[in-house]
PDB file of C-alpha atoms in Angstrom:
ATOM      1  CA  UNK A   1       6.273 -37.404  29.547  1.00 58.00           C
ATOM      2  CA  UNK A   2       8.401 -39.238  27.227  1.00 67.00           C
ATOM      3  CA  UNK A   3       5.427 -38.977  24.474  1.00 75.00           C
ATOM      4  CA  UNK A   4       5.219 -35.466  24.682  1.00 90.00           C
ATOM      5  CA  UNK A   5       8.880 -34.444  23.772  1.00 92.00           C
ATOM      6  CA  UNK A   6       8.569 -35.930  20.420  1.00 92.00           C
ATOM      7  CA  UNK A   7       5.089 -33.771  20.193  1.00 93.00           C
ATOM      8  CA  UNK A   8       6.349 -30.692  21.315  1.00 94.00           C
ATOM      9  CA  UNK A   9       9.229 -31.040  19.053  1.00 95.00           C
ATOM     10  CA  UNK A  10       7.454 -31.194  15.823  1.00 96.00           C
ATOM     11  CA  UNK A  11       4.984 -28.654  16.748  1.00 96.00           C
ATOM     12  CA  UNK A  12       8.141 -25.754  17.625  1.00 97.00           C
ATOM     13  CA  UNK A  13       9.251 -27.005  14.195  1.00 98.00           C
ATOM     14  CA  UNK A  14       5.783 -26.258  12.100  1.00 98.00           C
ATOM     15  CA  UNK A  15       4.914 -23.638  13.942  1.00 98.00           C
ATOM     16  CA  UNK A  16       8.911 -22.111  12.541  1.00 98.00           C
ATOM     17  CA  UNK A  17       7.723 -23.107   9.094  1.00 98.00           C
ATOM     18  CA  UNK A  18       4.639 -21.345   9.172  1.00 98.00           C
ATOM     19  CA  UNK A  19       6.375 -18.853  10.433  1.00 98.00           C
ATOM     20  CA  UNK A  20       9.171 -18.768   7.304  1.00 98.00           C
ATOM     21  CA  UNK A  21       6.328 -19.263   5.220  1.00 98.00           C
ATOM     22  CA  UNK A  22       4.618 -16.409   6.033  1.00 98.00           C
ATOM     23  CA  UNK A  23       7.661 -14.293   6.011  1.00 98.00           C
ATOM     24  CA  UNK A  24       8.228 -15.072   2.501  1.00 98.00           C
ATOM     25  CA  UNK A  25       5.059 -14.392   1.613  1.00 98.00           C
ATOM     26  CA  UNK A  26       5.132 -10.987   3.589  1.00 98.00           C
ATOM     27  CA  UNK A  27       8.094 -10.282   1.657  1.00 97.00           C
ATOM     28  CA  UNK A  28       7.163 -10.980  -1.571  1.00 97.00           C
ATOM     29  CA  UNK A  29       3.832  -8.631  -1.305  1.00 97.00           C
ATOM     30  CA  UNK A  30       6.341  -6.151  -0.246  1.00 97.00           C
ATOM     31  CA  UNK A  31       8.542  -6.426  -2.943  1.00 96.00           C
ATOM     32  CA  UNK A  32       5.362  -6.180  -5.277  1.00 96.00           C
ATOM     33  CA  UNK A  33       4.289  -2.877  -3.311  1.00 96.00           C
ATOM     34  CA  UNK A  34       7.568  -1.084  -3.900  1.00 96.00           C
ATOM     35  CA  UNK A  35       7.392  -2.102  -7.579  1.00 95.00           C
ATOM     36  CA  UNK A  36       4.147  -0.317  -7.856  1.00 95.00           C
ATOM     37  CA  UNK A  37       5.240   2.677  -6.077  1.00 94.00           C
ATOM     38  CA  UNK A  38       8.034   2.773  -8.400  1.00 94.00           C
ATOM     39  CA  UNK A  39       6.344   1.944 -11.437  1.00 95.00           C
ATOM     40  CA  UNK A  40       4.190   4.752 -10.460  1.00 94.00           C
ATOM     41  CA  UNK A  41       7.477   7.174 -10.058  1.00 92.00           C
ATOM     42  CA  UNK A  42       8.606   6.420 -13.168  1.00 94.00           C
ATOM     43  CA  UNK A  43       5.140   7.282 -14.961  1.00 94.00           C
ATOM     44  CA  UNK A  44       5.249  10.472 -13.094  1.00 93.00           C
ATOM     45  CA  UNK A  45       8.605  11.350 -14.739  1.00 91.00           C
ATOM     46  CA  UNK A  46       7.544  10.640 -18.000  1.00 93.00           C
ATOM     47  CA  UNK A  47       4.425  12.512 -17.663  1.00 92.00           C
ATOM     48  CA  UNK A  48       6.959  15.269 -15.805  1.00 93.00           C
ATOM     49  CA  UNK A  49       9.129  15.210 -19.548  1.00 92.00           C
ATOM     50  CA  UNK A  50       6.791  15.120 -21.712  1.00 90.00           C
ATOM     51  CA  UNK A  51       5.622  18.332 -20.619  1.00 90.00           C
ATOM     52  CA  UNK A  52       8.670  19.751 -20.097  1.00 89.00           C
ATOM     53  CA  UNK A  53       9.407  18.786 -23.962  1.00 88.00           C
ATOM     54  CA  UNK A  54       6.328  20.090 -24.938  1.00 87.00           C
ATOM     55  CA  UNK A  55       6.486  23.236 -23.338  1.00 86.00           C
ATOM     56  CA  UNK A  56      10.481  23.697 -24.790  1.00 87.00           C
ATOM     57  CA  UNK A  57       9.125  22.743 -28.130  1.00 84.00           C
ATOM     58  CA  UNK A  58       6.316  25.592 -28.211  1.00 83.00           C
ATOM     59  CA  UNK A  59       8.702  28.173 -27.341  1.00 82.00           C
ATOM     60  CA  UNK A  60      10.854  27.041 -30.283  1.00 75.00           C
ATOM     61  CA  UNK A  61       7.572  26.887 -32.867  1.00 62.00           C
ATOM     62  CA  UNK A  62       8.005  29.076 -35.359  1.00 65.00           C
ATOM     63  CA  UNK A  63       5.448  32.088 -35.496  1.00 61.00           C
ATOM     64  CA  UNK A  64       2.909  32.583 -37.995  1.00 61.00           C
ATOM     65  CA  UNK A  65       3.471  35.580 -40.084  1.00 59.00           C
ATOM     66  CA  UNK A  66       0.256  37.424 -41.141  1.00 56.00           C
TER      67      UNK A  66
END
């Protein structure tokens, strides 16, 4: 019994590393998922003000006079 305390003990503690290492890994792709997403936001808004400029700026054109 005495040999298995020892055993037990160091597999509770890699079994808690794995653990924090998959965590932080878990994290991290979450991280990069929200960066997409908001990459992806902000390409929407520029697409969403360039065509609001666009459409401001051919309202303001001047006509053509024939």
């Amino acid at each position: 019994e005495t040999t298995d305390a020892p055993v037990e003990t160091y597999r509770k503690v890699r079994i808690n590393l794995l653990v924090q290492d998959f965590n932080e890994v878990k994290d991290q792709l979450e991280l990069y998922e929200q960066d997409e997403h908001f990459a992806e936001f902000i390409n929407l808004f520029s697409v969403m003000r360039d065509k609001k400029i666009a459409a401001i700026s051919s309202m303001h054109a001047p006509m053509d006079e024939d």
